[in-house]
mmCIF file of C-alpha atoms in Angstrom:
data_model
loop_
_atom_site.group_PDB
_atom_site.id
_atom_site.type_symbol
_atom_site.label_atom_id
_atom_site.label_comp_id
_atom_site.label_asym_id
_atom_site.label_seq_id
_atom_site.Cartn_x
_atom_site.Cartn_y
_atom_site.Cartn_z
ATOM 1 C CA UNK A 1 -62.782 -40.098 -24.587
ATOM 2 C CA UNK A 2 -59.389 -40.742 -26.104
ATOM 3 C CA UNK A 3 -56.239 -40.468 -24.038
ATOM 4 C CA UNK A 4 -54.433 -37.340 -24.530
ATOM 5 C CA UNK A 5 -50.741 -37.509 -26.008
ATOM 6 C CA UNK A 6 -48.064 -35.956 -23.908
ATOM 7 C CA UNK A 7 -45.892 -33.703 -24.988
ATOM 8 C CA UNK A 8 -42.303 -31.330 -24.636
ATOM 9 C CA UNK A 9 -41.746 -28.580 -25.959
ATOM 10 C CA UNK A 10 -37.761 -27.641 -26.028
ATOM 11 C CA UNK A 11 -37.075 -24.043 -25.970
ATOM 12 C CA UNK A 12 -39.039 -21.385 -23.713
ATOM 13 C CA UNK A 13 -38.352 -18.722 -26.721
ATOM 14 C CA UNK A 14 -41.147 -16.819 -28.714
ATOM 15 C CA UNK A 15 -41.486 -20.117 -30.998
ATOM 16 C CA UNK A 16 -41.753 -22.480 -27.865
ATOM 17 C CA UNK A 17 -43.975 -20.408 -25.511
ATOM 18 C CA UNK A 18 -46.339 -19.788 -28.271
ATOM 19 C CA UNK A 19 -46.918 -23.484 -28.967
ATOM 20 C CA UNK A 20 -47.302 -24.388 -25.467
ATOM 21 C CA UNK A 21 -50.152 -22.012 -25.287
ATOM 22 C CA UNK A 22 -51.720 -23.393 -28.370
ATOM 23 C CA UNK A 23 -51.026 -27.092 -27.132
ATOM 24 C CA UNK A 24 -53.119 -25.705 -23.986
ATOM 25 C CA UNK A 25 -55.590 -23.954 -25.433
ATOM 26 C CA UNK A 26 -56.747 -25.376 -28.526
ATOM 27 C CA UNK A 27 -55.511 -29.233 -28.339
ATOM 28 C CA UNK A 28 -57.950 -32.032 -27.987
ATOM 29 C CA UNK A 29 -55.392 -34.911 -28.530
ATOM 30 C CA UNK A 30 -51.976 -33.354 -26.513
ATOM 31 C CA UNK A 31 -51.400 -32.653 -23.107
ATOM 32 C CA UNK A 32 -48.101 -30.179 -22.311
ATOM 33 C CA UNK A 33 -45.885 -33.070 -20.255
ATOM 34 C CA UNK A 34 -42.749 -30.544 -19.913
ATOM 35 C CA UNK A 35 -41.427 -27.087 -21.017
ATOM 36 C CA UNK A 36 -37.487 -27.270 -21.688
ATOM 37 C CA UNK A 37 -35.061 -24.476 -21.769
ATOM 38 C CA UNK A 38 -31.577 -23.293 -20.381
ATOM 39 C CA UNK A 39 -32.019 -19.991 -18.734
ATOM 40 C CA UNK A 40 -34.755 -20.344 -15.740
ATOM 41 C CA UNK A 41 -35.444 -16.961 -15.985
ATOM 42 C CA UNK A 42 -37.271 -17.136 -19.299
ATOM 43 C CA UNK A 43 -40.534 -15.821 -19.447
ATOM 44 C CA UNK A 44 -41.173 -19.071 -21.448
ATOM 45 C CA UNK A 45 -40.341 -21.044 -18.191
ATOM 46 C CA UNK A 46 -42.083 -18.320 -15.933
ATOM 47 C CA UNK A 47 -45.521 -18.676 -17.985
ATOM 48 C CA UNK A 48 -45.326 -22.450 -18.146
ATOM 49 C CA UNK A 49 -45.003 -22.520 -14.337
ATOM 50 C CA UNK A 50 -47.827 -20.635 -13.931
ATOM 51 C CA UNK A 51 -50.004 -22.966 -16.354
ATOM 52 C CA UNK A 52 -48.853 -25.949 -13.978
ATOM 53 C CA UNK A 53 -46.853 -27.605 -16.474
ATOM 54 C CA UNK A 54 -43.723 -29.596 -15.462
ATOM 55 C CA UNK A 55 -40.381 -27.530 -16.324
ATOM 56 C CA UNK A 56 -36.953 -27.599 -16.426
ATOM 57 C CA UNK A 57 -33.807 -25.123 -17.085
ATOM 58 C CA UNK A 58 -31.123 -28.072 -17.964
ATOM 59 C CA UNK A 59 -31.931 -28.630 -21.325
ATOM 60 C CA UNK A 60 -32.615 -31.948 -22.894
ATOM 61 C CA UNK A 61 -30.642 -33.511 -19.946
ATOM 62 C CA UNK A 62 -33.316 -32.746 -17.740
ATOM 63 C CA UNK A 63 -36.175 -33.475 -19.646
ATOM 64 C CA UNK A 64 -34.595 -37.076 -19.839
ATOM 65 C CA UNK A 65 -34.142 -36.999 -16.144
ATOM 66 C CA UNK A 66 -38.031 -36.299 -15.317
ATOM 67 C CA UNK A 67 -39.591 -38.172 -13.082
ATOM 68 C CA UNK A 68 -42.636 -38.150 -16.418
ATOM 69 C CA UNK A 69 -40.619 -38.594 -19.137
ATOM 70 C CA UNK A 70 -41.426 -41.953 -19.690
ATOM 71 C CA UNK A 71 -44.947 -40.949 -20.834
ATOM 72 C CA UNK A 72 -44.239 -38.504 -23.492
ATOM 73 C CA UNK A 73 -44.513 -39.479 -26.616
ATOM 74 C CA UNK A 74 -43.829 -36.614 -28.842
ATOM 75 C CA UNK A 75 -41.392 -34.110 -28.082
ATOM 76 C CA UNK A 76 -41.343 -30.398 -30.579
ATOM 77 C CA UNK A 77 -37.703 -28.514 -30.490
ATOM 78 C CA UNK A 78 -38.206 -24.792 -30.956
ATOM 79 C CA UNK A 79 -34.551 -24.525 -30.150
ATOM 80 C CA UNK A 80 -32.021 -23.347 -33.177
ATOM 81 C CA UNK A 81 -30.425 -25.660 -36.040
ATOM 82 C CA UNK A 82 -27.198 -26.324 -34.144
ATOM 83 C CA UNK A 83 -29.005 -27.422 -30.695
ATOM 84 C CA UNK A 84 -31.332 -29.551 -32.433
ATOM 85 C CA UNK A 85 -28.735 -32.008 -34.150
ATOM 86 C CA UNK A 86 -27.095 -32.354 -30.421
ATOM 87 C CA UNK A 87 -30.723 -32.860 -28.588
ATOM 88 C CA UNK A 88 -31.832 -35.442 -31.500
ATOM 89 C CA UNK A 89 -29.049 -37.242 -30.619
ATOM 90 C CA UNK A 90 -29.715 -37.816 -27.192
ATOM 91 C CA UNK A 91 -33.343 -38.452 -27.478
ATOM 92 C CA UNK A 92 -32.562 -41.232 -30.338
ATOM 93 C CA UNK A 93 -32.563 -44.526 -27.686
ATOM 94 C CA UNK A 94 -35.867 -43.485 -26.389
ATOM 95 C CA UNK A 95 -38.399 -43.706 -29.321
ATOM 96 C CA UNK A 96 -39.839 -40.438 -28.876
ATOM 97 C CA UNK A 97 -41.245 -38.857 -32.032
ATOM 98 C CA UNK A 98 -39.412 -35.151 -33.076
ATOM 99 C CA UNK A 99 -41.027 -32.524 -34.374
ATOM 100 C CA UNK A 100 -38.347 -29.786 -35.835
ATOM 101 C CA UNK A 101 -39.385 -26.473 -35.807
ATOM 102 C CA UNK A 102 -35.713 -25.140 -36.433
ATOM 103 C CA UNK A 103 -33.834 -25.309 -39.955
ATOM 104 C CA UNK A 104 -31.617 -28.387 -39.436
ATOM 105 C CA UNK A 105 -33.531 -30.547 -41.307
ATOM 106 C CA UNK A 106 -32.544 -33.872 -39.936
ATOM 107 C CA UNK A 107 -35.701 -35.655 -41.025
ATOM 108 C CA UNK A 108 -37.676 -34.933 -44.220
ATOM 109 C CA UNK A 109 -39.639 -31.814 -44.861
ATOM 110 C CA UNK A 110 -43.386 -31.860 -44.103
ATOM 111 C CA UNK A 111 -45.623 -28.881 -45.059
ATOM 112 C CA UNK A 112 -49.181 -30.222 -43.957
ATOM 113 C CA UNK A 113 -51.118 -29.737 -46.870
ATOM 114 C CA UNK A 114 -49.065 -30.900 -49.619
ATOM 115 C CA UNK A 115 -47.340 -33.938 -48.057
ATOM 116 C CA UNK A 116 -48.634 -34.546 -44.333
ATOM 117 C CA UNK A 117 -50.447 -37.813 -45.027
ATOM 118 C CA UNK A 118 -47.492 -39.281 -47.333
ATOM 119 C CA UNK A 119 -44.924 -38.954 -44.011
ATOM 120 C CA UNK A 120 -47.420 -39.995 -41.844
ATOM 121 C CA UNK A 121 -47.499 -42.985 -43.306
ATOM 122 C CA UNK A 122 -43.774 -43.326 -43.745
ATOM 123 C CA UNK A 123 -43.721 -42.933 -40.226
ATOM 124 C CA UNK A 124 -40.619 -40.950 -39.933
ATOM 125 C CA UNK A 125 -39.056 -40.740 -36.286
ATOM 126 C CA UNK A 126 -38.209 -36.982 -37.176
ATOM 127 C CA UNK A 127 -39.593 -34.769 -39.144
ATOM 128 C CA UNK A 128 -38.856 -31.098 -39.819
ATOM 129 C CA UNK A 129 -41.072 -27.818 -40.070
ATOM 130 C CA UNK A 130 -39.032 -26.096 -42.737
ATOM 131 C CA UNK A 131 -39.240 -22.700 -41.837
ATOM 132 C CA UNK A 132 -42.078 -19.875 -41.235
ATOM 133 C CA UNK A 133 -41.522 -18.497 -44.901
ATOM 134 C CA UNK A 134 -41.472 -21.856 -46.133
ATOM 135 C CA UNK A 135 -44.782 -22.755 -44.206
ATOM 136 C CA UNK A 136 -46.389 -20.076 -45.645
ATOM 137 C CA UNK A 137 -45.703 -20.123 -49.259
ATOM 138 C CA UNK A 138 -44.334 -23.601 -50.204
ATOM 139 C CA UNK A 139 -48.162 -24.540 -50.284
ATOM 140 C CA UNK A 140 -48.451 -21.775 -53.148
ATOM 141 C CA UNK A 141 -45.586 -23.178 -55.054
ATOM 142 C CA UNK A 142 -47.453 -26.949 -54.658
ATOM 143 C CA UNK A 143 -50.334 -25.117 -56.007
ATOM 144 C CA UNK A 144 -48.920 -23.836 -59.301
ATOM 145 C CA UNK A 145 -46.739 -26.926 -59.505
ATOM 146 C CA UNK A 146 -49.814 -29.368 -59.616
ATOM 147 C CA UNK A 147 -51.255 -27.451 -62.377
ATOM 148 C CA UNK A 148 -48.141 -26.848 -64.884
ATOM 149 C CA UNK A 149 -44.280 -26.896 -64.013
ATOM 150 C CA UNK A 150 -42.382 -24.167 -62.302
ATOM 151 C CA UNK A 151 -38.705 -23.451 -63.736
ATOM 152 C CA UNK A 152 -38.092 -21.009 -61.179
ATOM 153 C CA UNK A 153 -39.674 -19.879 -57.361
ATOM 154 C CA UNK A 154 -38.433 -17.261 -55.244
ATOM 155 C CA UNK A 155 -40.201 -16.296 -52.201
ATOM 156 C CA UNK A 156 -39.570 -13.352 -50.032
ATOM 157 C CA UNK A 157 -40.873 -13.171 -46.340
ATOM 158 C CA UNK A 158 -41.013 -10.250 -44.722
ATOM 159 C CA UNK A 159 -41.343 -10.782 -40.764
ATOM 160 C CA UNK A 160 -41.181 -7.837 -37.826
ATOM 161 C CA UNK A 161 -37.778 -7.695 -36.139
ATOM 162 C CA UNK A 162 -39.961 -7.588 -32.617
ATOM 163 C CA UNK A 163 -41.506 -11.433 -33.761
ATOM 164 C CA UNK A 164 -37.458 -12.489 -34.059
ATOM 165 C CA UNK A 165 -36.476 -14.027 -31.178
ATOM 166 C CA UNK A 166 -32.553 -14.650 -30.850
ATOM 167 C CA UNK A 167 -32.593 -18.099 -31.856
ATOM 168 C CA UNK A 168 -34.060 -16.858 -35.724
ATOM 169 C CA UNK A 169 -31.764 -14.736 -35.378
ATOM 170 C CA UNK A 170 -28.972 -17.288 -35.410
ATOM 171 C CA UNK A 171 -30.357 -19.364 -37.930
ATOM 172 C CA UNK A 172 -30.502 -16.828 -41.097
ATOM 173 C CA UNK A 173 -28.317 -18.520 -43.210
ATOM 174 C CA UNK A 174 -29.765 -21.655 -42.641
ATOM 175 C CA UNK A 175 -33.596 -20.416 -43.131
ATOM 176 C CA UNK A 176 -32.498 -19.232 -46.462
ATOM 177 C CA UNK A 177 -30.881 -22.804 -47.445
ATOM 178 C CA UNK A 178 -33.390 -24.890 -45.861
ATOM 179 C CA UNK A 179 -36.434 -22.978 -47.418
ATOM 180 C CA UNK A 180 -34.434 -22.956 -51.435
ATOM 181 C CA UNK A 181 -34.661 -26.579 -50.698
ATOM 182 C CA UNK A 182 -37.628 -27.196 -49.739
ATOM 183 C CA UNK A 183 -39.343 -24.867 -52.443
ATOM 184 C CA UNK A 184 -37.974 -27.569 -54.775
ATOM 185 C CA UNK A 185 -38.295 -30.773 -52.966
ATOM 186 C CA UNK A 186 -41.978 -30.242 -51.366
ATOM 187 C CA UNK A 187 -43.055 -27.218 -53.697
ATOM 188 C CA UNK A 188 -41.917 -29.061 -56.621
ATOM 189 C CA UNK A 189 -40.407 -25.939 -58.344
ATOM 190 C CA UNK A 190 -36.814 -26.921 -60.392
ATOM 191 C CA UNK A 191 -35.283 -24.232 -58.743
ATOM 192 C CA UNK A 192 -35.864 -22.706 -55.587
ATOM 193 C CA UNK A 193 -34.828 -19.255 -53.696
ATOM 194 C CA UNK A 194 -35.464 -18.024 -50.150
ATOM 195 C CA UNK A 195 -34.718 -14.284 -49.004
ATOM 196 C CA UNK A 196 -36.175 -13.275 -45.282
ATOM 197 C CA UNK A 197 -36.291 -9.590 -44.131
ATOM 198 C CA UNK A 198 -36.515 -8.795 -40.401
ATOM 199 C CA UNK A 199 -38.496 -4.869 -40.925
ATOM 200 C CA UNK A 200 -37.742 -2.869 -38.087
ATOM 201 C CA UNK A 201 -40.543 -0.686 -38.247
ATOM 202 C CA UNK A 202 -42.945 0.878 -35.611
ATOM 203 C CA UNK A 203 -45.250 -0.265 -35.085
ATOM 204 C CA UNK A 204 -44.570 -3.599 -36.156
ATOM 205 C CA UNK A 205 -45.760 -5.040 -39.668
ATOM 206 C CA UNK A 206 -47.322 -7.767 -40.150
ATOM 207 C CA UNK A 207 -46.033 -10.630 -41.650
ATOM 208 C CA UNK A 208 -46.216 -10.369 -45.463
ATOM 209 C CA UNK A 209 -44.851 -13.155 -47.994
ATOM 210 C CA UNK A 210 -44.412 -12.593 -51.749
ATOM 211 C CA UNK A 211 -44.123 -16.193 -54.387
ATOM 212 C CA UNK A 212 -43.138 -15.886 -57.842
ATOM 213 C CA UNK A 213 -43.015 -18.345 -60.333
ATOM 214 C CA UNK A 214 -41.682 -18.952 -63.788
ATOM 215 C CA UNK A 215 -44.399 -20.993 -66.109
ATOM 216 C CA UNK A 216 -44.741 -21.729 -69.722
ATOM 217 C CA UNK A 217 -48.287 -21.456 -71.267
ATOM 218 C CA UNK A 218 -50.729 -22.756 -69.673
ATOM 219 C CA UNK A 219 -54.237 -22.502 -67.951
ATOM 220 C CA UNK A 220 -54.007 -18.945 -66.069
ATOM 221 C CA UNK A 221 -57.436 -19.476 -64.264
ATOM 222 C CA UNK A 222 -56.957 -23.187 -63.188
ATOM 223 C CA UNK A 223 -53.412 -22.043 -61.093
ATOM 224 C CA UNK A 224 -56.052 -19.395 -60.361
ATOM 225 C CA UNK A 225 -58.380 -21.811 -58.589
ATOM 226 C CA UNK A 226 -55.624 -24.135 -57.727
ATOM 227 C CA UNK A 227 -54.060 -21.022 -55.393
ATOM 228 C CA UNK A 228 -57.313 -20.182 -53.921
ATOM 229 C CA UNK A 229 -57.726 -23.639 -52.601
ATOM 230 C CA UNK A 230 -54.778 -23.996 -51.263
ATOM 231 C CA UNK A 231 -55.350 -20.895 -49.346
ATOM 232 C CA UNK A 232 -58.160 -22.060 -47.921
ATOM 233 C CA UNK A 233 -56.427 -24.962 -46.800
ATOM 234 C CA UNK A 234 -54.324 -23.494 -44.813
ATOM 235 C CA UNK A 235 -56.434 -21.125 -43.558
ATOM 236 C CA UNK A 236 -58.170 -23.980 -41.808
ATOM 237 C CA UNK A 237 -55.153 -24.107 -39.514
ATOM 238 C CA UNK A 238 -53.964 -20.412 -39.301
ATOM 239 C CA UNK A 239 -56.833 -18.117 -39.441
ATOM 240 C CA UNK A 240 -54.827 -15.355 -40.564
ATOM 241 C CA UNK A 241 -53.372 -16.554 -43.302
ATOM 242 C CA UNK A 242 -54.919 -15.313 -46.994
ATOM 243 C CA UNK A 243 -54.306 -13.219 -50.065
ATOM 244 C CA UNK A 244 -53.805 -9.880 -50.113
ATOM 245 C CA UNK A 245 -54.810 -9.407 -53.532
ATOM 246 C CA UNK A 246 -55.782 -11.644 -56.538
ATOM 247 C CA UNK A 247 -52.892 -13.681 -58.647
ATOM 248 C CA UNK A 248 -51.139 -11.928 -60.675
ATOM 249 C CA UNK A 249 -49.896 -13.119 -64.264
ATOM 250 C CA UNK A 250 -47.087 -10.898 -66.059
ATOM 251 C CA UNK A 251 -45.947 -11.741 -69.658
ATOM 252 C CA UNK A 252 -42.001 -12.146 -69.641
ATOM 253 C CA UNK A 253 -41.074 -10.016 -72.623
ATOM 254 C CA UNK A 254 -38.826 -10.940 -75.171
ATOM 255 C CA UNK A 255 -36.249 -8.079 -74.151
ATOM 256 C CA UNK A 256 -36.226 -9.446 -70.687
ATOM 257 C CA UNK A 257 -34.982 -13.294 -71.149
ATOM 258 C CA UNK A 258 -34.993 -15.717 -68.434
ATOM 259 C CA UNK A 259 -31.479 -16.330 -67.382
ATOM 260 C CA UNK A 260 -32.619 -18.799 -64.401
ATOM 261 C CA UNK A 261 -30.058 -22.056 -64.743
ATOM 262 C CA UNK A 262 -31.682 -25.093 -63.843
ATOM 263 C CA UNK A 263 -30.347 -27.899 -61.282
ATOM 264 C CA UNK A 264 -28.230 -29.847 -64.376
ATOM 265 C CA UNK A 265 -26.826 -26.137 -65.106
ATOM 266 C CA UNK A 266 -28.522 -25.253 -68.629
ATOM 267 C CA UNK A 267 -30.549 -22.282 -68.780
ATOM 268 C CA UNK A 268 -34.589 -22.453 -68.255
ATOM 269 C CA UNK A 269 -36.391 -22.565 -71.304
ATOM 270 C CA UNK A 270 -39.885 -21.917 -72.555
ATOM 271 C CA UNK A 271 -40.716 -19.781 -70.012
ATOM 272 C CA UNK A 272 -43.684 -17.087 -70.808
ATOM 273 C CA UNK A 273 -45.042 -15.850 -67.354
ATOM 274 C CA UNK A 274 -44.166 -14.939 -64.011
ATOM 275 C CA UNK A 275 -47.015 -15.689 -61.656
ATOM 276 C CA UNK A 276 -47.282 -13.771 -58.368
ATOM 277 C CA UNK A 277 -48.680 -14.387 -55.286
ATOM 278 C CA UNK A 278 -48.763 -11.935 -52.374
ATOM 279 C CA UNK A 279 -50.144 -13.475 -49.073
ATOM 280 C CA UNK A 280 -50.642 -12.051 -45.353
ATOM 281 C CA UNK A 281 -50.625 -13.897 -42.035
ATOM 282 C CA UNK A 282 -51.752 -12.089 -39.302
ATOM 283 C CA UNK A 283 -51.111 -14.572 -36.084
ATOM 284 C CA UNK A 284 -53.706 -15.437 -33.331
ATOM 285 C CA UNK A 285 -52.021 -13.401 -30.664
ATOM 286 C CA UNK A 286 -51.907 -16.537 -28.620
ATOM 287 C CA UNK A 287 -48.157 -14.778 -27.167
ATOM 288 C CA UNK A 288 -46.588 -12.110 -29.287
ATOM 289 C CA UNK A 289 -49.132 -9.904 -30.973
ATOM 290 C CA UNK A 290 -50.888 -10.662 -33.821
ATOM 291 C CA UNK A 291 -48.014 -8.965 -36.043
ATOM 292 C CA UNK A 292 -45.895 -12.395 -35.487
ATOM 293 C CA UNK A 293 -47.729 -14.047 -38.044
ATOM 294 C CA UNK A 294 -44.592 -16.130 -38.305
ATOM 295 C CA UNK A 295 -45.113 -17.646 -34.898
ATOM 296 C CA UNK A 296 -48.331 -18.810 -35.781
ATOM 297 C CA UNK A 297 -48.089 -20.578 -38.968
ATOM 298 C CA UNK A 298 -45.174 -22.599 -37.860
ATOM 299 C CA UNK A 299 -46.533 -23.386 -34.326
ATOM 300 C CA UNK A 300 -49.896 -24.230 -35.861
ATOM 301 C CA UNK A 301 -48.608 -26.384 -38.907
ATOM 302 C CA UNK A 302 -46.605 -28.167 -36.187
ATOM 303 C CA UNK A 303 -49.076 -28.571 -34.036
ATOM 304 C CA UNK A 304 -51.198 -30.059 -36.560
ATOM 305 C CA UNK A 305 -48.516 -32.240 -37.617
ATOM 306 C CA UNK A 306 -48.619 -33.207 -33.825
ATOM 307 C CA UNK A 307 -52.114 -33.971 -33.619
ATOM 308 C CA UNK A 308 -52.491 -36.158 -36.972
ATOM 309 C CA UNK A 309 -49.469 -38.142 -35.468
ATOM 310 C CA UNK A 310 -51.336 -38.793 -32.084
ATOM 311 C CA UNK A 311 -54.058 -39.579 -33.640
ATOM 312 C CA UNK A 312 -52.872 -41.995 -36.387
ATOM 313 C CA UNK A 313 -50.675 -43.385 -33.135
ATOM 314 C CA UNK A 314 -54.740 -43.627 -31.254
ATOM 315 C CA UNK A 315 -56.424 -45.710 -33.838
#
């Protein structure tokens, strides 16, 4: 059998917890070598106790101080932008490979199935997660993209306020840049905007994400097929994740012009439709309840992202 990779997870928040119980549960190539946080009462810390894995409450200092740090080879940081550019720092001299789940953005973007196997080849010492929203519907933007070019993107994710832990919280602004990027650098959309919504409703929704794209003419039931594919792909790695209802294609009238500027700052021309995409991702209830959707698609594209690297790191 092949060695297991060990891992650290840094941050014992909703986002952290939630991947150490996937990295238990459904991992055949990791092994949890350490949970990380700052306050050692965190039910993050509590629960990895419990599961026998190594701990500590002194940040990245003290992951660097374990007696088994040596062996880890890939360490995730579920922490918040700010911490992350401070804990990459530290963990630069020892060759450990960084998985990003906040928005800093240090390394380049990787959305598993559009670009996964180009970075893995590159391979990049850091690499970042993007964001939930961007998880779930930069691979819909790819998907249009591939098939005719996008002037214009916007996505809108819509998570419950219970599945926001404090360090999301912090971090709006920079979901909201981070994703508008990476709609156009990995979704391959000319322009790009992000809006998130934290609903506080009872009981809690489920996480619901809305795409829209500007197109010109072009072949309405190839993006058609194009989107359904790509939601199966991911659905290979979150369940939950799938279309609430069939694309939609809505003629831009000619009393309604586009007034979408493009990067060089002239206006977006030719444009004829507005595509739209309306997805659901109901998560695997591995921590929060299945209404955090959010958790799960970035702990399981990371985790994946995890897994191809140990494995590419086996062979």
């Amino acid at each position: 059998m092949m060695k297991k990779t060990k891992v650290a997870v840094i941050g014992s928040g909703n986002i952290g917890t939630d991947l150490m119980i996937k990295v238990i549960r459904l991992s055949k190539t990791l092994e949890m070598g350490a949970m990380v946080g700052i306050d050692p009462d965190s039910d993050g810390l509590a629960r990895a106790r419990r599961m026998k894995v190594p701990t500590t409450h002194e940040g990245v200092d003290g992951l660097i101080a374990m007696d088994g740090f040596d062996e880890i080879g890939i360490v995730f940081d579920a922490t918040s932008a700010k911490a992350h550019v401070a804990n990459a720092a530290k963990l630069a001299p020892y060759g450990k490979k960084l998985i990003d789940l906040t928005p800093a953005a240090i390394g380049p973007y990787v959305v598993p199935p559009v670009n996964l196997d180009r970075h893995l080849q590159d391979q990049a010492d850091n690499v970042n997660m993007v964001t939930c929203g961007g998880q779930a519907t930069i691979p819909i933007v790819h998907a249009v993209s591939r098939v005719t070019p996008v002037a214009y993107a916007e996505i809108v994710a819509s998570i419950s306020s219970r599945s926001a832990g404090p360090g999301t919280r912090a971090n709006i602004d920079e979901f909201t840049e981070t994703t508008s990027q990476a709609i156009e650098r990995v979704g391959g959309a000319e322009r790009g905007k992000a809006v998130i919504i934290l609903n506080p409703a009872e009981p809690p929704m489920i996480m619901r994400d809305t795409v829209f794209c500007l197109i010109g003419d072009a072949d309405h039931d190839e993006i058609r097929a194009s989107v359904e594919k790509m939601v199966a792909e991911v659905n290979e790695y979150v369940p939950g994740y799938r279309l609430k209802q069939e694309v939609q294609f809505i003629p831009v009238a000619a009393d309604e012009p586009v007034h979408t500027l493009l990067p060089e700052g002239g206006p977006a021309t030719g444009v004829t439709t507005k595509v739209a995409v309306f997805l659901e991702v109901a998560g695997a209830a591995h921590y929060l309840p299945a209404y955090a959707g959010n958790l799960d698609i970035m702990t399981s594209a990371a985790l994946r992202v995890a897994e191809s690297i140990a494995t590419g790191a086996a062979r």
